[in-house]
Short mmCIF file of C-alpha atoms and ligand atoms in Angstrom, two decimals:
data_model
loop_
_atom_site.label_atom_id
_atom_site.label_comp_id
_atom_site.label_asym_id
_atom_site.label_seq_id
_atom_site.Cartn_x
_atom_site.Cartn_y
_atom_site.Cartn_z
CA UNK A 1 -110.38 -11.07 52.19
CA UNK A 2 -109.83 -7.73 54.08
CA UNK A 3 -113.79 -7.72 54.49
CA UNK A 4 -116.99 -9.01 54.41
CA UNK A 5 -119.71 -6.58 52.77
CA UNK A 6 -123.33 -7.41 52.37
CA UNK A 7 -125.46 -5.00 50.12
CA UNK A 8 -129.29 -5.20 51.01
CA UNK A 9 -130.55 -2.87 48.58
CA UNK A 10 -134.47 -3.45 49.39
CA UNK A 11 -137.22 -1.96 47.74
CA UNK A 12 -138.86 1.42 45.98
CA UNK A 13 -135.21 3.88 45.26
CA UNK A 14 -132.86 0.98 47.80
CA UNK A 15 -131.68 -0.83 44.16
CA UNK A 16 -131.00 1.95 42.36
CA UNK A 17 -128.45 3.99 44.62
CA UNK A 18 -126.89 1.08 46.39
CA UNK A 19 -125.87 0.10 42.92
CA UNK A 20 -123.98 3.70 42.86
CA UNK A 21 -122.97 3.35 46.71
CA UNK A 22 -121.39 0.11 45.07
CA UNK A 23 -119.42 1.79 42.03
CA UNK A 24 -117.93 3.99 44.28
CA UNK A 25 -116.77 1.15 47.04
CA UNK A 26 -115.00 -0.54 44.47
CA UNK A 27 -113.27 1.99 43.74
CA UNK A 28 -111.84 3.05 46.67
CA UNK A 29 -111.53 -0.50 47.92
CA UNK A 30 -109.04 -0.93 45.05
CA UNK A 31 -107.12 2.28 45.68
CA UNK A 32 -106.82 1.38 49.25
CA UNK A 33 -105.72 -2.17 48.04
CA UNK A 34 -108.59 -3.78 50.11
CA UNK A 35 -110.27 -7.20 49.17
CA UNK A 36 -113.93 -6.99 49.37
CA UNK A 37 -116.61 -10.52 49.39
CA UNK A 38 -119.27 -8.68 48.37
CA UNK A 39 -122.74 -10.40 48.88
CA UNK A 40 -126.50 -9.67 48.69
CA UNK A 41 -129.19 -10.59 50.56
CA UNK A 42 -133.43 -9.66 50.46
CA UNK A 43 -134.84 -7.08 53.10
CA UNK A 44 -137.92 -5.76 53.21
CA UNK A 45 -140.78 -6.00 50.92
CA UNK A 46 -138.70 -7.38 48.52
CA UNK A 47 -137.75 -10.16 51.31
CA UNK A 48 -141.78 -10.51 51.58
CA UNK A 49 -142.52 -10.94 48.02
CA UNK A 50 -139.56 -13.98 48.26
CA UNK A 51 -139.89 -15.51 51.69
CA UNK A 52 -143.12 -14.19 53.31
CA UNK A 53 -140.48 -12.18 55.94
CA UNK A 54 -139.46 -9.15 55.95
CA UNK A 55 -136.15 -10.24 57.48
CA UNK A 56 -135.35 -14.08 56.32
CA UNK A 57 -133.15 -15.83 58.63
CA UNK A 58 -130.76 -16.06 55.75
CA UNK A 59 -130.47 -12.46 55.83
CA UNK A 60 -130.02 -11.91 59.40
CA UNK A 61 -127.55 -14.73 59.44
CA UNK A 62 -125.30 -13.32 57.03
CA UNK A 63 -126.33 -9.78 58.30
CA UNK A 64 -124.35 -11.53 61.32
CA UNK A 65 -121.45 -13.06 59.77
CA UNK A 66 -120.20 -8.76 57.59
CA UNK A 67 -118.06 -6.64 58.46
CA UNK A 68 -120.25 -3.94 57.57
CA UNK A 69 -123.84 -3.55 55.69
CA UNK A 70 -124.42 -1.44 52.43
CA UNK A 71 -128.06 -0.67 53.11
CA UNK A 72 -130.96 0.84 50.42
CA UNK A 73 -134.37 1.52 52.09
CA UNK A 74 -137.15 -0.70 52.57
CA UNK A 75 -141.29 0.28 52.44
CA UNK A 76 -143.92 1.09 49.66
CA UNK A 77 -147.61 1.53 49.10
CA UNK A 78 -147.37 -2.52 47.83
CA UNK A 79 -146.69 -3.67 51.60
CA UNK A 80 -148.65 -0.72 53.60
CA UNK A 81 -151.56 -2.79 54.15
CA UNK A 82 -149.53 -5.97 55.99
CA UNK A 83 -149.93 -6.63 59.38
CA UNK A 84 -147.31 -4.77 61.27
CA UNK A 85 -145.19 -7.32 61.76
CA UNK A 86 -144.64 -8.25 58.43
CA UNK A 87 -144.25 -4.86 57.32
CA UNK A 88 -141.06 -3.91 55.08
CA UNK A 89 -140.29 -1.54 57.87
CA UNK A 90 -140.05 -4.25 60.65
CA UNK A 91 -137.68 -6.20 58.73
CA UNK A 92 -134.84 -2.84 59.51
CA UNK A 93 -136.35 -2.29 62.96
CA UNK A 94 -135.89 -5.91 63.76
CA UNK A 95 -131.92 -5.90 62.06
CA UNK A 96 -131.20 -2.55 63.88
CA UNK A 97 -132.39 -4.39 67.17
CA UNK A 98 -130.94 -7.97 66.62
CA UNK A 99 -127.37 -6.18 65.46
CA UNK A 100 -127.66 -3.75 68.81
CA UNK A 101 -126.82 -0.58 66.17
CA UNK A 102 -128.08 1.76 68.99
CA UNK A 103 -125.81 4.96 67.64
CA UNK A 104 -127.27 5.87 64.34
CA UNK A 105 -124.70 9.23 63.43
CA UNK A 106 -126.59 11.31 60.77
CA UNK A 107 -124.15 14.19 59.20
CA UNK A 108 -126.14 17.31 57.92
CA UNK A 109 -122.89 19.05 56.17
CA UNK A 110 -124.15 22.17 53.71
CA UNK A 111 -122.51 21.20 50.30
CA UNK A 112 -121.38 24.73 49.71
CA UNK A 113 -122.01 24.48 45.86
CA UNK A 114 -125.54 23.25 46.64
CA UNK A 115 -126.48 25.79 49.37
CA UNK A 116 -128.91 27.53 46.93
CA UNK A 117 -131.45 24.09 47.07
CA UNK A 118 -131.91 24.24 50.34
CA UNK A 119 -135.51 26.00 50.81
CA UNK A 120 -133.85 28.13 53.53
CA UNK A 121 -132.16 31.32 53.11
CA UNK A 122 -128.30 30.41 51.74
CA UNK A 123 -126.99 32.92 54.91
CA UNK A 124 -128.88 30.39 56.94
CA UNK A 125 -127.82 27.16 55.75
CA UNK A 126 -124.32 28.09 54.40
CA UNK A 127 -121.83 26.46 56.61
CA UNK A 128 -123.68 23.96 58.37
CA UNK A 129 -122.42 21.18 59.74
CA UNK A 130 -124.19 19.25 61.83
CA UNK A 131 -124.20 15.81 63.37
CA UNK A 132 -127.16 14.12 64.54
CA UNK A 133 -126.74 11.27 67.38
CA UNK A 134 -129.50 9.33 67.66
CA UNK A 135 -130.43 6.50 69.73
CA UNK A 136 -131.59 3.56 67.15
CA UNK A 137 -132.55 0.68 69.80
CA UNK A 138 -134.60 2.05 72.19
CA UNK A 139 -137.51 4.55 73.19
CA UNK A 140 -140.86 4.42 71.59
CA UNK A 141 -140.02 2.27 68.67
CA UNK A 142 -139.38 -0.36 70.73
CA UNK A 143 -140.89 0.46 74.33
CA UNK A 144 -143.29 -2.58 75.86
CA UNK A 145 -146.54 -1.82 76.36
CA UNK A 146 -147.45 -1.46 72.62
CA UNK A 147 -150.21 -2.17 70.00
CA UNK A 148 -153.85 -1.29 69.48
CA UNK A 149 -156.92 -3.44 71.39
CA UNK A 150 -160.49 -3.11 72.01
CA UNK A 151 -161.62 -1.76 75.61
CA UNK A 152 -164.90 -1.15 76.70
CA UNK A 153 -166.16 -0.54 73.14
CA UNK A 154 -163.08 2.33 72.53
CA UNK A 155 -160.05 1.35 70.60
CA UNK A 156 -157.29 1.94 71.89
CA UNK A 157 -153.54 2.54 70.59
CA UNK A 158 -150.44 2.02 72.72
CA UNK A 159 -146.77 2.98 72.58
CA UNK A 160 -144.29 3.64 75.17
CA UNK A 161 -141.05 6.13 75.31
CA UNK A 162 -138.70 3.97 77.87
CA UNK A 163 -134.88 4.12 78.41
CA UNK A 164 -133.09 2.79 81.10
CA UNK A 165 -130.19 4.65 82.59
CA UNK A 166 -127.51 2.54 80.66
CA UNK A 167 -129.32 2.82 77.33
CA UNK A 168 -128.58 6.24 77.72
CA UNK A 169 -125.64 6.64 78.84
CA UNK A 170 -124.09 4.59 75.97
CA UNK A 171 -125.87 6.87 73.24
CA UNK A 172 -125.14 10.30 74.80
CA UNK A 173 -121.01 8.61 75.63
CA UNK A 174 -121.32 8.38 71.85
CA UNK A 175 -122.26 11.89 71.91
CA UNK A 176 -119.74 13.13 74.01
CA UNK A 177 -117.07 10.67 71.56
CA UNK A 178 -117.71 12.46 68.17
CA UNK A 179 -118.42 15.98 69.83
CA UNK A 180 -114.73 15.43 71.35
CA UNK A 181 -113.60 14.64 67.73
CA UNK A 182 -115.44 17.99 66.19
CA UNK A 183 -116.05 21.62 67.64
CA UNK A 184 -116.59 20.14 70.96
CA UNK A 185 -120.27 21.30 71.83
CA UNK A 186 -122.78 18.44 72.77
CA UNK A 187 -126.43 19.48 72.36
CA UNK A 188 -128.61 16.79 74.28
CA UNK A 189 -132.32 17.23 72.97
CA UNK A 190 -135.74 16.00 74.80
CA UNK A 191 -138.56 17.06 75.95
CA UNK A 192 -138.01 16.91 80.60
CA UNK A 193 -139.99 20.05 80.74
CA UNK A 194 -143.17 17.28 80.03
CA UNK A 195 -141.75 13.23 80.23
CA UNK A 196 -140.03 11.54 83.10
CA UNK A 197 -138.09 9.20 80.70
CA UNK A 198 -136.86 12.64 79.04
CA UNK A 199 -135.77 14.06 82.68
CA UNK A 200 -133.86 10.77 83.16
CA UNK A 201 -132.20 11.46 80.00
CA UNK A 202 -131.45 14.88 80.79
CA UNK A 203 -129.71 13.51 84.97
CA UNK A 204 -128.18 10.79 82.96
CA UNK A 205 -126.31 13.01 81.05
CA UNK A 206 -125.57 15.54 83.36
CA UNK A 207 -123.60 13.33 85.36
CA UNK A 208 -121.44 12.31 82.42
CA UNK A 209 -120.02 15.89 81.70
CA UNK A 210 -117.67 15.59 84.39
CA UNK A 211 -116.10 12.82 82.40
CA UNK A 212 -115.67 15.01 78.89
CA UNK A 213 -114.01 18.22 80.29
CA UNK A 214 -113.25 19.22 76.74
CA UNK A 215 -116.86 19.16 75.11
CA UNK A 216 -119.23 21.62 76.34
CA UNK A 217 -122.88 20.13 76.94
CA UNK A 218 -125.90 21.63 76.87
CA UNK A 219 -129.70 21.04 76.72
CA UNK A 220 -132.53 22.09 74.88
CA UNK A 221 -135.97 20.64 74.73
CA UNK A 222 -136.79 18.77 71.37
CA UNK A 223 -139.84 21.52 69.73
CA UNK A 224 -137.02 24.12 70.40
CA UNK A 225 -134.46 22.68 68.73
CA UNK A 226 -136.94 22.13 65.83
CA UNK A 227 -136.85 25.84 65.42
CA UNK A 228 -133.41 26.58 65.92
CA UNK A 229 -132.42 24.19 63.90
CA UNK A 230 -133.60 25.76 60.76
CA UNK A 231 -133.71 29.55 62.71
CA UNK A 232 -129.74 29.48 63.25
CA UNK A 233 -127.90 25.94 62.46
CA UNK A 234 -125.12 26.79 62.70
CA UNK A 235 -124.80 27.43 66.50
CA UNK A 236 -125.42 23.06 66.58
CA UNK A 237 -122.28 20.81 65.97
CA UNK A 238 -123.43 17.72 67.53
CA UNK A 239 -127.01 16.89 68.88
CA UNK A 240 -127.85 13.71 70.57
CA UNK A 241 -131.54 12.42 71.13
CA UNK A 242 -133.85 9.39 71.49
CA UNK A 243 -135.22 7.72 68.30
CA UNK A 244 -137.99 9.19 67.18
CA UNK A 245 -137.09 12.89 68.00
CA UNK A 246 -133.69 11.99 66.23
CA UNK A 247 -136.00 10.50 63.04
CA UNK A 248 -137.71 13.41 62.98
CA UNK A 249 -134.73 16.25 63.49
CA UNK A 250 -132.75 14.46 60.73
CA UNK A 251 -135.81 14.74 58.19
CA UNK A 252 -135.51 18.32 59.45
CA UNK A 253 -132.01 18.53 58.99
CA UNK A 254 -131.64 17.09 55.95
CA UNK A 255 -133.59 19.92 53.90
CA UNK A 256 -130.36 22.65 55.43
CA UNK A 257 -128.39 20.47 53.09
CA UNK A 258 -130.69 20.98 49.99
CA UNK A 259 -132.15 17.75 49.76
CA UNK A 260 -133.11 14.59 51.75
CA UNK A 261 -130.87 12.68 49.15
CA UNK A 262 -127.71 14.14 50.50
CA UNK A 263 -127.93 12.83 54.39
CA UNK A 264 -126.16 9.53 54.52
CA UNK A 265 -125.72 7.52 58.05
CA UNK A 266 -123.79 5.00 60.14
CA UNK A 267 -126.07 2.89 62.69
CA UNK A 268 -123.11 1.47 64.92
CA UNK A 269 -123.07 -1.05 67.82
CA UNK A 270 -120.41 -2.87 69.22
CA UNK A 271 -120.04 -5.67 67.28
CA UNK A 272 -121.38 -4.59 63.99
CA UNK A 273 -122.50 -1.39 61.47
CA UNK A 274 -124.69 -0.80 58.65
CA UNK A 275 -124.73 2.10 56.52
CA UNK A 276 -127.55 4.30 54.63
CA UNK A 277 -129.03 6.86 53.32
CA UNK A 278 -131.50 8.38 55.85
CA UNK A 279 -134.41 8.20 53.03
CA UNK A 280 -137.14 6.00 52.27
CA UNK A 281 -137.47 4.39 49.46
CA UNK A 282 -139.21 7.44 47.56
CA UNK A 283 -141.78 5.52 45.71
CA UNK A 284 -143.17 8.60 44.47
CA UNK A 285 -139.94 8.46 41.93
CA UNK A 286 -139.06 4.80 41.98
CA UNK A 287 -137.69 3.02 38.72
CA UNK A 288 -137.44 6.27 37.20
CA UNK A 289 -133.36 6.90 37.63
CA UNK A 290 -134.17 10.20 39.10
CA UNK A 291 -132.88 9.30 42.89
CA UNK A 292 -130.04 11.31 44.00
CA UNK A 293 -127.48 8.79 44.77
CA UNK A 294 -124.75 10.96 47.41
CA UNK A 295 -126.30 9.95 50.25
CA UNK A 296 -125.79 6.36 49.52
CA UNK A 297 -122.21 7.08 48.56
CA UNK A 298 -121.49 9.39 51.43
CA UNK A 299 -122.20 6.30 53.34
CA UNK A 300 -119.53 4.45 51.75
CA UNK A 301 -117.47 7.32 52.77
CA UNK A 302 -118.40 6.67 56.58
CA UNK A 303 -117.99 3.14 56.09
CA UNK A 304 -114.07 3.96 55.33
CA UNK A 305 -114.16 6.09 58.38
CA UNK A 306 -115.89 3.86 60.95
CA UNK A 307 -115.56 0.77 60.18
CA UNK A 308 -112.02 0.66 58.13
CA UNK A 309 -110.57 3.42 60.23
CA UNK A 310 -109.70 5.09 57.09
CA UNK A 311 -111.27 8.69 57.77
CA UNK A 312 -109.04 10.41 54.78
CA UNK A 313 -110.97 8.19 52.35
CA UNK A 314 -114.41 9.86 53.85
CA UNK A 315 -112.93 13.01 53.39
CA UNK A 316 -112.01 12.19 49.85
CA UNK A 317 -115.09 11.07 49.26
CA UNK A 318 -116.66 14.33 50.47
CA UNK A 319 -114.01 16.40 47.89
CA UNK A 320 -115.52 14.37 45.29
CA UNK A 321 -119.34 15.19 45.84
CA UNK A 322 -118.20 18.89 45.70
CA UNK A 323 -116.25 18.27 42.91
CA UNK A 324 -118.95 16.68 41.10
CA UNK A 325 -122.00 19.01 42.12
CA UNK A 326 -119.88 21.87 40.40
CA UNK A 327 -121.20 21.16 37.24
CA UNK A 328 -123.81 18.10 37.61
CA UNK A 329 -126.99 17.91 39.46
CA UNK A 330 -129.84 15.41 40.17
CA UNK A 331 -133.15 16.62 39.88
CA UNK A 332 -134.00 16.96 43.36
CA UNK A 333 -131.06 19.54 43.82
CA UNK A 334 -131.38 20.87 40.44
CA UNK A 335 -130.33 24.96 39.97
CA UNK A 336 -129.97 27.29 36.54
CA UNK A 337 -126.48 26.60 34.65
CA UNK A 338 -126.19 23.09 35.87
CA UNK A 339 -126.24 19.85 34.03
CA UNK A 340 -129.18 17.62 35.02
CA UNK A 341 -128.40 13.73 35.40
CA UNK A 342 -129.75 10.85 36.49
CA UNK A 343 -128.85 8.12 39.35
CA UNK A 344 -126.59 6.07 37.48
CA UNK A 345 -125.25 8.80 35.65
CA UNK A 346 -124.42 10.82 39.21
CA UNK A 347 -122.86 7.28 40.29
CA UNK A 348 -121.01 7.04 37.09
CA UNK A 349 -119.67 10.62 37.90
CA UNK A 350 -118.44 9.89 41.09
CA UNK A 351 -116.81 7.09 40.40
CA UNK A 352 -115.11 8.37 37.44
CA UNK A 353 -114.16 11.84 40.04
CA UNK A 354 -112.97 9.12 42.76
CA UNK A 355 -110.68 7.31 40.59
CA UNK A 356 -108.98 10.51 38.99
CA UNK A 357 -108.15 11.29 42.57
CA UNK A 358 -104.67 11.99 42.89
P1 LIG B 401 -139.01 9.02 51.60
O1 LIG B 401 -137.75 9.46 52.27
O2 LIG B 401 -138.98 7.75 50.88
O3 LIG B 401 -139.46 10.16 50.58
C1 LIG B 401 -139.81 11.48 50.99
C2 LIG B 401 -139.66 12.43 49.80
O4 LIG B 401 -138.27 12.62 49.54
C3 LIG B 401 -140.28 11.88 48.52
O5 LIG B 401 -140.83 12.95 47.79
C4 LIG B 401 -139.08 11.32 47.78
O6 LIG B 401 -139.20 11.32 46.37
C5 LIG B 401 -137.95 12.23 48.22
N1 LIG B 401 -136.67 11.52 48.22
C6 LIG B 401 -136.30 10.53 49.08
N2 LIG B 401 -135.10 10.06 48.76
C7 LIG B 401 -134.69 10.76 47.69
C8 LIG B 401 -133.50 10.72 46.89
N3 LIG B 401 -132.49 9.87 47.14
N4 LIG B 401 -133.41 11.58 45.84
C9 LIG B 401 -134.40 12.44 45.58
N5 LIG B 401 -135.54 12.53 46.30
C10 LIG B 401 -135.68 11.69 47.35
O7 LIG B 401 -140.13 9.04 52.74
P2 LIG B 401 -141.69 8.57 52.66
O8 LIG B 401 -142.27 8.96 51.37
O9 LIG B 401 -142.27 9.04 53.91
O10 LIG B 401 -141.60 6.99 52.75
C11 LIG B 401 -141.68 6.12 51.65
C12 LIG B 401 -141.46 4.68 52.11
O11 LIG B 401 -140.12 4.54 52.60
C13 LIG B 401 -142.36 4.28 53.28
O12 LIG B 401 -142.72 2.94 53.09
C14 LIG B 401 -141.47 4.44 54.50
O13 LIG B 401 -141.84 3.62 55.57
C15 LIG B 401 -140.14 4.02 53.93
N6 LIG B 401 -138.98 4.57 54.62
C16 LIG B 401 -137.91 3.72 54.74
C17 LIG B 401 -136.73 4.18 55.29
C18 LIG B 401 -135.59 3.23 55.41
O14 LIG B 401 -135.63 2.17 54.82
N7 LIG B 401 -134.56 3.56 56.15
C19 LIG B 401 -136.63 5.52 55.70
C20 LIG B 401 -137.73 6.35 55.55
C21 LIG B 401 -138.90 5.87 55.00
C1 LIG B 402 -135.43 5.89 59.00
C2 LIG B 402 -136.84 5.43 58.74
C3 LIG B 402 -137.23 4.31 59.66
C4 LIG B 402 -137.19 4.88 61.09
C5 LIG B 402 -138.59 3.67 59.37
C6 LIG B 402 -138.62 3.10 57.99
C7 LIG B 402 -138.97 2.65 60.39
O1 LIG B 402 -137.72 6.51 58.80
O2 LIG B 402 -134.51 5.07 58.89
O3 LIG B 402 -135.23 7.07 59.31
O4 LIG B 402 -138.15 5.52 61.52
O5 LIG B 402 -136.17 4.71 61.75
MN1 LIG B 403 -136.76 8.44 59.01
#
């Protein structure tokens, strides 16, 4: 086998567009003449309902043993009441963490063809391509002291933003990697003007310019790149944060591109990568085959380019989407003259557009 693939489709909207994330891999994987072992495995609340863990050990283990991950989402009303640790949500947090996937690259591209469902002006959005950096391992996800206890009759809640020096350096090198590989302009966001861990960030990187001649870095503090981003986002190329500003910008992001069901991802660490959309599990349309499905399959496309070092099939998978959203929409990204269709339909689409690829 030329690789290992384990689909964890989890819960709410996960099954229903990994299953077209998975139409389209097998198609490519047979044009490239690659052999895939596909497997499965339960995350989530769906892991829960089965094992009383959000992340079984059987899932971690062969989480372990892939040579990349085909992820869904993971969360819903059902679970929201768990104690934390059980939560569908720790069961990712605890597989980002375990597999060290501390670069999570989120691509805002504008789809041309779908510029006109973005809520933003089309002269705004039009031609945006953005990519997101952000740190998946560390800072106030993560940071020790944390939780909620009793004190002198107050409750009290409890999480901490920390880096150390390395943990950012190896995020914003990442930076400084893809920047090199697109218009060469690194923008490193935080917030120094108010948090010492942020003013570490900003020395740490700083001292790494020297090192990337080529890419041009700058800063900007995190509520000001809020604005600009949907003010003028086109002047970004690639922006590299800490984890929950990078969450948050990426949300943010996602609506230049029309819809939050268009921003696929790559969480990358040394040894291992999983790849998904940068939704939730939308419960609010769940079972319903009204999910948009290309950000699932745009993450198939940068499994070809980052962990098969086959960036051509990424970019054919991008000619596809705008192929496809020519004519056919999902609801979510749904304009005048177009065809409406559902998830499996949009997955049927792409496959069928991938495999008349010349
Ligand atoms: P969400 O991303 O699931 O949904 C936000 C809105 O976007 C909803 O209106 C939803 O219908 C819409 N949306 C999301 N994906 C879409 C798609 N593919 N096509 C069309 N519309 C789409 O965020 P939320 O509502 O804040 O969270 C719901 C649950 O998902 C929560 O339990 C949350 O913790 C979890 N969550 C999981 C992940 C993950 O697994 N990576 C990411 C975000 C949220
Ligand atoms: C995401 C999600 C997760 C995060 C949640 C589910 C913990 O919002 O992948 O963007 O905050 O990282
Ligand atoms: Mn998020």
């Amino acid at each position: 086998m030329d690789a290992n693939i384990l689909v964890i489709a989890g819960d709410g909207v996960g099954p229903e567009v990994t299953a077209q994330g998975l139409k389209a891999l097998k198609v490519l994987a047979k044009r490239e003449r690659m052999r895939l072992a596909l497997d499965e495995a339960p995350m989530g609340g769906a892991a829960y309902d089965l094992t009383g863990s959000p992340l079984p050990d059987a899932t971690l283990a062969k989480a372990r043993a892939a040579t990349a991950i085909l992820f869904g989402a993971v969360g819903g009303p059902k679970w929201e009441k768990l104690p934390f640790a059980v939560r569908p949500e720790a069961g990712l947090l605890k597989l980002r963490r375990a597999l060290e996937l501390y670069a999570n690259l989120r691509p805002a591209k504008v789809f041309d063809a779908v510029a006109d469902a973005s809520t933003l002006k089309r002269e705004v959005v039009a031609g945006t391509d953005i990519m997101v950096v952000r740190e998946l391992t560390g800072g106030l996800y993560f940071g020790e002291p944390r939780g909620i206890r009793d004190e002198g009759g107050r409750r009290i809640g409890v999480n901490t933003m920390v880096y150390d020096d390395l943990e950012i350096e190896r995020i914003v090198r990442m930076g400084f990697k893809i920047a090199a590989g697109r218009r060469k302009r690194l923008l490193s966001v935080e917030k120094a003007n108010a948090l010492e861990v942020s003013q570490l960030w900003r020395e740490v990187a700083t001292g790494l310019a020297g090192e990337y001649p080529d890419v041009a870095l700058t800063h900007m503090y995190v509520d000001n790149a809020a604005m600009q981003l949907v003010r003028a986002p086109r002047q970004i190329d690639t922006l590299v944060t800490e984890n929950l500003f990078g969450d948050i910008l990426s949300d943010e992001a996602a609506m230049l591109t029309g819809s939050i069901g268009l921003l696929p991802s790559a969480s990358l660490g040394e040894r291992h990568a999983l790849y998904e959309p940068i939704h939730g599990s939308a419960p609010d349309i769940a079972g319903r085959d009204l999910a948009n499905p290309l950000a699932t399959i745009l993450s198939v496309g940068m499994m070809f380019r980052y962990t098969f070092g086959k960036p051509a099939v990424d970019e054919r998978v991008h000619r596809a989407v705008t192929g496809v959203l020519e004519r056919y929409r999902t609801a979510d990204i749904m304009s005048a003259g177009k065809t409406q269709v559902g998830c499996a339909e949009m997955g049927d689409l792409l496959a069928a557009a991938l495999e008349a690829q010349p």
